[in-house]
Amino acid sequence: MLDAILKQAGASEPGFTRKTVKWAITCTRDGRYTGVVPLAEDKGQTFDCCPNLSQPELVGGDGARSHFLSEGLPTVALFWKEDLDDKEQEKFRAKHAYFRGLLEQAAEVALYLKAAAALLNDESTMNEVRADLVRQRAKPTEAACFRIDGLNPLEQTDWHDWWRDFRGRLKAPKAKAATKMRCVLTGEVVEPMPTHPKIKGLAGVGGLGTGDVLAGFDKQAFQSFGLEQAANAAMSEETATAYAETLNRLISEKSIKLGNVLSVYWFDQNIPLDDDPLSWLKEPEEQAAAGAELKAKKLLQAIRSGQRPDLSNNVYYSLLLSGAAGRVMVREVMHGSFETLATNTEHWFSHLAIVARDGKTQAPTPKFLAVAGSLVRDLKDLPALMVQHLWRAAITGGDIPCAALAQATLRARIDVINDDPASHARMGLIKAYHLRKGDSDMQAHVNPEHPNPAYHCGRLLAVLARLQRAALGDVGAGVVQRYYTAASQTPGLVIGRLAANAKNHLNKLEGGLAYWYENQIADVMAAMNDIPGILTLEQQSLFALGYYQQLAALNAGNKDKPNEPEKKAGPQPDLFAANS
Amino acid sequence: MRGKTHCLEVWGDFACFTRPEMKVERYSYPIITPSAARGIFDAIYWKKSYGFYWQVEKVEMLKLPSYIALRRNEVKDKAPGDNVILRWKDGRAEPEPLWADGDREQSGTDQKGRTQRQTMALKDVHYRIHAHLRFRDNGQDARTFDAQFERRAGGGQCYYQPFFGCREFPAFFALADTERPGPEPVRLDLDLGLMLYDVFDLSQHNDNHALPSISVFQAQLRKGVMEIPGYDDPAVRKAVEENIHA
C-alpha cells in the first residue's frame, strides 16, 4: 500500500513539509511594521516547502525549540488567550526566543530576514501586532509567517541550504556506526529511521490533532526479533518523509469523510474532477434523474470506444483510514482499473435507482452518506464497519452486507409505524441488495410479476391501507400502524384477517371505487401462489419494498380509477379495529 | 544440494501475514509470505542439527482473499526470555509478573497493561505450497529426509501446530496427492510490490538466538500462482550487513 503512495510522491525532502498558514505579519525591509493580513480565506494559504522539524528534533535539545519561518501565533507573536497558565506562557516565550534566534542566524544568508528578526525584538511593535490580531479575530491556534516588502520568505529558496545544514547539526553524533537494513518499501539498503513522521488530518475520525503514526513500535509487544522502534519496518528518513508527506497531501486533497472513517483515494494518473467517479459517490449531480449514473455510462462508452485512452490504462487506489489512540488504522485497501471503477459506480447508482414516493418520477441519485445514513437514526450512530462494507460494495461491486439489509428493514418498519415518509436511499439499498443477490425480477417500479409472495404481501398491505383511507379518511393509527409489523413477519397469521375486514371498507365506498379497489386486491392476490406463514429477513425486506413500490404506484394515480370522495376523520367507527 | 519438491495443501479459517509497515494496527498481505509458508513446513519437519532449510518454490492461491476486521485487547509488553525465567527459578532474581491490566497510575508506565488493537486478517484461506529441502552442508542423503517428511506429512504429524502468520490462526495441512489433481488456482493477477521474504538469513545455521536479517523480493501473483525465487537468487534482496544488530 505504501509503495503505491510513494508512486504519487512529488519532491519531498526531510526537514521540509507542506503547511497552511493563515496570517502574514508584514513589514518593510528596514523593519517597519505595516500590519497583519490574512493570506487567504478559510484556513489560509498552503506552502509546499516550509521548514519543519520532526517531533524528536523539536524536543531533543536542552531548551524549547520551534520551527523556522512559520509557527503558531503564540510562538511568533506571543499571542494567546488571557487565561493561559504561567507555565505555558513561559514555554511559548522560550519558543519565541528560539524562533527569533533562527531568523537572526538565517539573516546571514537571506538578508531580508533581518527585518523580521528586528520586528520581533521590538516590544512596542509586538504590542501593535497583537492588537491587530485581536482586531482581526485571529485564533491562537492559527499559524503566521512574514511578508517583507511583498516577499514571503516561505516562497524563497535562498535559505534552504542554511536550513539543511542547521538541521543536520541538531542531530547528536552517533557513538557507533549505524546499522543498515533493507528498506521494506524501496528495497534499498538504508539506515532505518527510529520514528516515522506523523500523518495529519485524521482528527475527525478518531485521530489526534497533532497527528498519528502509521508505522510505530513504541510498545515491546509490537517489536519483533530484537529490533527496536521503527527498525521493525526499516525505512530511510527520505522514504518515510515521502510517504508521510504524500499521504498527508492525499488526505487534504483527496479524501471523503464517511462517518467515522476517512476514505482516501487517488489515481495512478491524475484525472479532472469531472471524471472522478468517487467524487460522484460523495456528491452526485442532480441535473437529471440518475445524473451520476448517466455520467458513468458516458465515461464508460468513451473509454470503450477509445475516445478516452488516457483513462483506459488508469488505476485507482482507495484506503479507508481511522485514528486509534495516536495510530493510523488502515481498515481497507482497494485498487483496480479505472474502467472497473466506472463500471461499478454505474452499477451502484443503477442498482439504487428507485421510484420516488410520488410514483411519477425516479428518486434523485443519492449520495453515499445518505445511503449509509439511512440505516441509522442519527449519522453519529453509524458504525465504521458498516461504512467500510458499504464503501467496498459501492466501489468494488460486491454484495451489500446482510447487516445493512437488517438495519434497512428495521428502519423502514419504524418509518411506516411512525407514519414518516420512506427514505428513497434506504429503499434503493434494499432493492440493490436483492439485485446483487441475483434477483433479476427486481425493478425500480412495482413489479406485478415478481415471483416472491412476500413482495406481494407488502403490496397487498399497501392496497388495504389505501382502501381504509378511502373508506374512512384519516383515522389516526390505521391498519398499517397496527398491523405492519405483524404482517411483515407473519403474514400467514394476519393477511387473511385483513383481507376479510377489507369487505367492510369496500361496503363504505361508492360502487365504482369499491369495484376498482376490489380489482386491485384481486390482482395482487392473483400474483401470490400462497401466503407464507413466517418471513425470513430477506423476505421481510421484500415485503417492505413491495409495500413501498405499491404505495408509490397508488400515489402516481391510475387513469382507470374513479375519483375518490373526500373523506374526513369523523365519528365513524374503525371497522378494522372493531373486527379484529 | 536439494531434495525433491513436496507439495502441501494448507487451509484454515483465519490468517494474518502482517505487512511490516503495518504491524501495530496489523494489516495482512493478501497471500501467504515465503517465511510463513516455510514455517508450516518447519512445523512438520525440521531439525537444527541436520543443517537444512525449506526453500519454498511457489504458492498457489486456491481461494480468493477476503479480509475480516478483528479487534482485540492485547498486552503491551512481552513475556520474559528463557534466561530471565531461569534466574527466577534459581532464586537469583525476584519473579516479576506480566502486567495484563492496570493503567499508567498503577504501573507507573504506559508500556504495560492492555491496549486495543485492530487486525485486518484474511478469512477462509486455502493454498497449495511447493517446497524442497536445501542443505547447507554437503554429504547429506536427501532421500532419507524426503521420505521422513512424506511419512510425517502423510500421517498428519507435526512438531507443533502449523499456523498462518500468527499462532492463534491454526493451519491444517495435507500432503497433496500427485495422482489426483486438486482444485485449480483462482484466476487472479496482483502486483504485490516488495514482499517480506524472510526475517532470518537462511544460509546460516539458525537457532533460538539467531539475529534478524530482513530480505525482500518483488512479489507477483499471476493466474493465482506466486513464484518465489530461491534464497540465493539475486532477485531476493537480502540485508547487506554482515552483522545485523551486533
Short mmCIF file of N, CA, C and O in Angstrom, two decimals, chain A residues 3-4 7-8 266-271 313-317 336 338:
data_model
loop_
_atom_site.label_atom_id
_atom_site.label_comp_id
_atom_site.label_asym_id
_atom_site.label_seq_id
_atom_site.Cartn_x
_atom_site.Cartn_y
_atom_site.Cartn_z
N ASP A 3 3.88 1.50 -1.02
CA ASP A 3 4.62 1.64 -2.26
C ASP A 3 3.76 2.36 -3.31
O ASP A 3 4.27 3.13 -4.12
N ALA A 4 2.43 2.13 -3.27
CA ALA A 4 1.55 2.85 -4.19
C ALA A 4 1.49 4.33 -3.84
O ALA A 4 1.44 5.19 -4.72
N LYS A 7 4.49 6.16 -5.16
CA LYS A 7 4.46 6.48 -6.60
C LYS A 7 3.88 7.87 -6.84
O LYS A 7 4.10 8.47 -7.87
N GLN A 8 3.07 8.32 -5.90
CA GLN A 8 2.43 9.63 -6.03
C GLN A 8 3.29 10.75 -5.45
O GLN A 8 2.91 11.92 -5.52
N TRP A 266 -6.86 7.91 -4.83
CA TRP A 266 -6.09 8.60 -5.85
C TRP A 266 -6.01 7.72 -7.08
O TRP A 266 -6.38 6.53 -7.03
N PHE A 267 -5.56 8.31 -8.15
CA PHE A 267 -5.42 7.59 -9.40
C PHE A 267 -3.96 7.61 -9.82
O PHE A 267 -3.25 8.58 -9.54
N ASP A 268 -3.55 6.55 -10.49
CA ASP A 268 -2.16 6.48 -10.94
C ASP A 268 -1.81 7.70 -11.77
O ASP A 268 -0.77 8.31 -11.60
N GLN A 269 -2.72 8.03 -12.72
CA GLN A 269 -2.54 9.26 -13.50
C GLN A 269 -3.68 10.19 -13.11
O GLN A 269 -4.85 9.77 -13.12
N ASN A 270 -3.33 11.41 -12.80
CA ASN A 270 -4.35 12.36 -12.33
C ASN A 270 -5.43 12.56 -13.38
O ASN A 270 -5.16 12.57 -14.57
N ILE A 271 -6.65 12.73 -12.91
CA ILE A 271 -7.78 12.95 -13.82
C ILE A 271 -8.53 14.20 -13.38
O ILE A 271 -8.47 14.58 -12.21
N ASN A 313 -6.03 3.00 -19.21
CA ASN A 313 -4.93 2.33 -18.50
C ASN A 313 -4.74 2.85 -17.08
O ASN A 313 -3.78 2.49 -16.42
N ASN A 314 -5.66 3.68 -16.67
CA ASN A 314 -5.50 4.28 -15.34
C ASN A 314 -5.91 3.29 -14.24
O ASN A 314 -6.67 2.37 -14.48
N VAL A 315 -5.36 3.50 -13.06
CA VAL A 315 -5.64 2.62 -11.93
C VAL A 315 -6.05 3.46 -10.73
O VAL A 315 -5.52 4.55 -10.53
N TYR A 316 -7.02 2.99 -9.97
CA TYR A 316 -7.42 3.72 -8.76
C TYR A 316 -6.93 2.99 -7.52
O TYR A 316 -6.76 1.76 -7.54
N TYR A 317 -6.71 3.75 -6.47
CA TYR A 317 -6.38 3.19 -5.15
C TYR A 317 -7.29 3.86 -4.14
O TYR A 317 -7.55 5.06 -4.24
N GLY A 336 -7.76 -1.09 -8.38
CA GLY A 336 -8.21 -1.79 -9.59
C GLY A 336 -8.18 -0.83 -10.76
O GLY A 336 -7.76 0.32 -10.63
N PHE A 338 -9.40 1.73 -13.70
CA PHE A 338 -10.35 2.84 -13.71
C PHE A 338 -11.66 2.40 -14.34
O PHE A 338 -12.75 2.76 -13.88
#
